[in-house]
One Martini backbone bead per residue (centre of mass of N, CA, C, O) as a GRO file, in nm:
protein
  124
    1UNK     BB    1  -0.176  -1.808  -4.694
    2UNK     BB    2  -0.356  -1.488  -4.772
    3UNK     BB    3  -0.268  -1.185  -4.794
    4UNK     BB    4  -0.409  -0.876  -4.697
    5UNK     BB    5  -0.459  -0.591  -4.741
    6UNK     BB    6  -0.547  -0.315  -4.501
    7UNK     BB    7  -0.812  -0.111  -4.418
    8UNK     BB    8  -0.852   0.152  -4.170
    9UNK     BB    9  -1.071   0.327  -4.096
   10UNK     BB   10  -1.089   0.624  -3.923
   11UNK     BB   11  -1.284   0.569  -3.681
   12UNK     BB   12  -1.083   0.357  -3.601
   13UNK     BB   13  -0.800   0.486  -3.555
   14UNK     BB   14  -0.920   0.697  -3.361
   15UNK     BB   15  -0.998   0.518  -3.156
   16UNK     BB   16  -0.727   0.372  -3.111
   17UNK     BB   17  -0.571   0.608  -3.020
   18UNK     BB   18  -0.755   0.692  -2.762
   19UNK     BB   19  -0.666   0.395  -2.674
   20UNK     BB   20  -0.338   0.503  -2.604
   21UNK     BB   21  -0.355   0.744  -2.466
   22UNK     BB   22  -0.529   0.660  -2.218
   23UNK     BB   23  -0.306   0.532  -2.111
   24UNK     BB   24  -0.132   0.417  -1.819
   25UNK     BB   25   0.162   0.509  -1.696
   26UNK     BB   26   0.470   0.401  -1.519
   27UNK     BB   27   0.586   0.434  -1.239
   28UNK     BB   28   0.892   0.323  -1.128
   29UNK     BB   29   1.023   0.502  -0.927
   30UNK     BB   30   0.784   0.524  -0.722
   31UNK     BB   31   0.736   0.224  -0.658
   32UNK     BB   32   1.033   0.181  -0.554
   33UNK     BB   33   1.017   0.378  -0.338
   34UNK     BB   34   0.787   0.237  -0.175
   35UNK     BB   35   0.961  -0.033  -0.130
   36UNK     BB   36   1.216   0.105   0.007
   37UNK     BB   37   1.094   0.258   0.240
   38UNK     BB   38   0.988   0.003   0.401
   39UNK     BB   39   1.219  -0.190   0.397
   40UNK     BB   40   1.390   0.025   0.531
   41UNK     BB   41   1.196  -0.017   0.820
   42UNK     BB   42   1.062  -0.333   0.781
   43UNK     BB   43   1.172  -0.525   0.548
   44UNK     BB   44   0.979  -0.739   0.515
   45UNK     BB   45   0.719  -0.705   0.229
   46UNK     BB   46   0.419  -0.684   0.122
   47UNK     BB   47   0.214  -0.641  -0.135
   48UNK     BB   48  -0.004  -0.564   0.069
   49UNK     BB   49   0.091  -0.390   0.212
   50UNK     BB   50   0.196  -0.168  -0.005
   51UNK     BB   51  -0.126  -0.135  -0.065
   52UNK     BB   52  -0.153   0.027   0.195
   53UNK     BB   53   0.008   0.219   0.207
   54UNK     BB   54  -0.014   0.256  -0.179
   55UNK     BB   55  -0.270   0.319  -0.311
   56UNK     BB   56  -0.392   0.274  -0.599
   57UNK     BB   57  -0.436   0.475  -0.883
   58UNK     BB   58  -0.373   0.307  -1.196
   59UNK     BB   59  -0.454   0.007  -1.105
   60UNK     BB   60  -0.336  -0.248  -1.294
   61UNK     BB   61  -0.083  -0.112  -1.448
   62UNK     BB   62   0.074  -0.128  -1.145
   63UNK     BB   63   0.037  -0.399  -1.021
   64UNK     BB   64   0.184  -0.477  -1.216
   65UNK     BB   65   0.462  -0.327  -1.209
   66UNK     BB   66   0.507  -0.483  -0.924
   67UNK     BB   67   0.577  -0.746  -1.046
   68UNK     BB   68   0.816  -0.675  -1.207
   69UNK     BB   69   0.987  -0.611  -0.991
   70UNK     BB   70   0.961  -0.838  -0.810
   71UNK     BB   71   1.136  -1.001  -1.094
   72UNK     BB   72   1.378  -0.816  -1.131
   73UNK     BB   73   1.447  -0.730  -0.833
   74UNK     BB   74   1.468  -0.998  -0.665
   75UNK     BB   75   1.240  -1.101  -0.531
   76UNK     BB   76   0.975  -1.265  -0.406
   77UNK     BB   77   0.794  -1.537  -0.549
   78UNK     BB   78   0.510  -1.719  -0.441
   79UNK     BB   79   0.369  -1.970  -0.639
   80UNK     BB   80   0.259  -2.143  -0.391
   81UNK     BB   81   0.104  -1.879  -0.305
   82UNK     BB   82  -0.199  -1.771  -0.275
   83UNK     BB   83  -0.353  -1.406  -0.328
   84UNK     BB   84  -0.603  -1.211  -0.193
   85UNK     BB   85  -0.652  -0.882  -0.364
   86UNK     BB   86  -0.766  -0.592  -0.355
   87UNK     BB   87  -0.874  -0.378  -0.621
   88UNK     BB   88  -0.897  -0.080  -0.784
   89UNK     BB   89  -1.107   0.005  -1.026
   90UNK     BB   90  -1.223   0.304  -1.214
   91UNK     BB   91  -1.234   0.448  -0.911
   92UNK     BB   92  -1.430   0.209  -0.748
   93UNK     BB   93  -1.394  -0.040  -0.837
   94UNK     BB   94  -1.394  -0.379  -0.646
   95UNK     BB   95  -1.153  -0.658  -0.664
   96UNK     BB   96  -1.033  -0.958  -0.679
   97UNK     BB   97  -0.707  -1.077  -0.649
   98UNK     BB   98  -0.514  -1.316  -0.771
   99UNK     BB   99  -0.200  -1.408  -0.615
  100UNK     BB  100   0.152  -1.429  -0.599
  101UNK     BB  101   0.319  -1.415  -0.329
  102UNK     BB  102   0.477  -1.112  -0.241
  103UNK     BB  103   0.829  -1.007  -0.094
  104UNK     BB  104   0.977  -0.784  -0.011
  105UNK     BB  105   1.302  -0.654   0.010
  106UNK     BB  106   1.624  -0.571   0.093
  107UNK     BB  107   1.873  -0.548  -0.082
  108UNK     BB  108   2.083  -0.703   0.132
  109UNK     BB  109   1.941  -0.943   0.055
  110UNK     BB  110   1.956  -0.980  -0.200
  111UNK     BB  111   2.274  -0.995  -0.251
  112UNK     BB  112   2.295  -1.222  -0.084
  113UNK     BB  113   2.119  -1.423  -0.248
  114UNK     BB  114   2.312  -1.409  -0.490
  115UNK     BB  115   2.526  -1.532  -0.357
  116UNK     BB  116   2.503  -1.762  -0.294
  117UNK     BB  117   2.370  -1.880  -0.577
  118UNK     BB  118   2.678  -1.807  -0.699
  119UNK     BB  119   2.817  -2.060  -0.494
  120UNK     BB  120   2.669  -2.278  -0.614
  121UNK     BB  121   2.708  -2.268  -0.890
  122UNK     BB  122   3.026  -2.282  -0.865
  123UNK     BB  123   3.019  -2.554  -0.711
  124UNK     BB  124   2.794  -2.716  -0.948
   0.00000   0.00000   0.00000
């Protein structure tokens, strides 16, 4: 394969950039605050609990970010279990999204649910 270097239009270059501009930022500290206020109050709460009491503002890019947390912070991610959620993207269209079913839990479930896992494989 020969590599050529590119040129990139002035008119591409501005456009690219009005859309890096234009993305939207994902609040964590505000999304986690979401999630432990309910489960602080309810205990285990779905993704769509949460976007019930706490309705997307900033469409699919929110959406993600409730996904990630559920991810790195130890929640359920029930991969056999797909659920359909409404979400409105671009301010009025709703459209169904399929996802796995997401479990949000209280910190001290999560903690507990780590020590077993590290006490089993300390065990195996």
């Amino acid at each position: 394969v020969t590599l050529q270097p590119f040129e990139a239009k002035a008119a591409d270059q501005a456009a690219a950039l009005e859309q890096l501009v234009s993305l939207e930022r994902i609040d964590w500290t505000a999304l986690r605050h979401n999630i432990s206020s309910l489960t602080k109050h309810r205990g285990d709460v779905t993704l769509a609990e949460v976007l019930g009491q706490y309705p997307l503002t900033s469409g699919s890019v929110e959406l993600l970010g409730y996904l990630q947390i559920a991810f790195d912070d130890g929640h359920v991610i029930e991969q056999s279990e797909m659920v359909s959620l409404p979400v409105v993207f671009s301010g009025s269209t709703t459209r169904s999204v399929r996802l796995p079913n997401v479990v949000f839990v209280p910190s001290s479930k999560r903690n507990e649910r780590f020590s077993l896992l590290a006490d089993s494989e300390a065990i195996g």
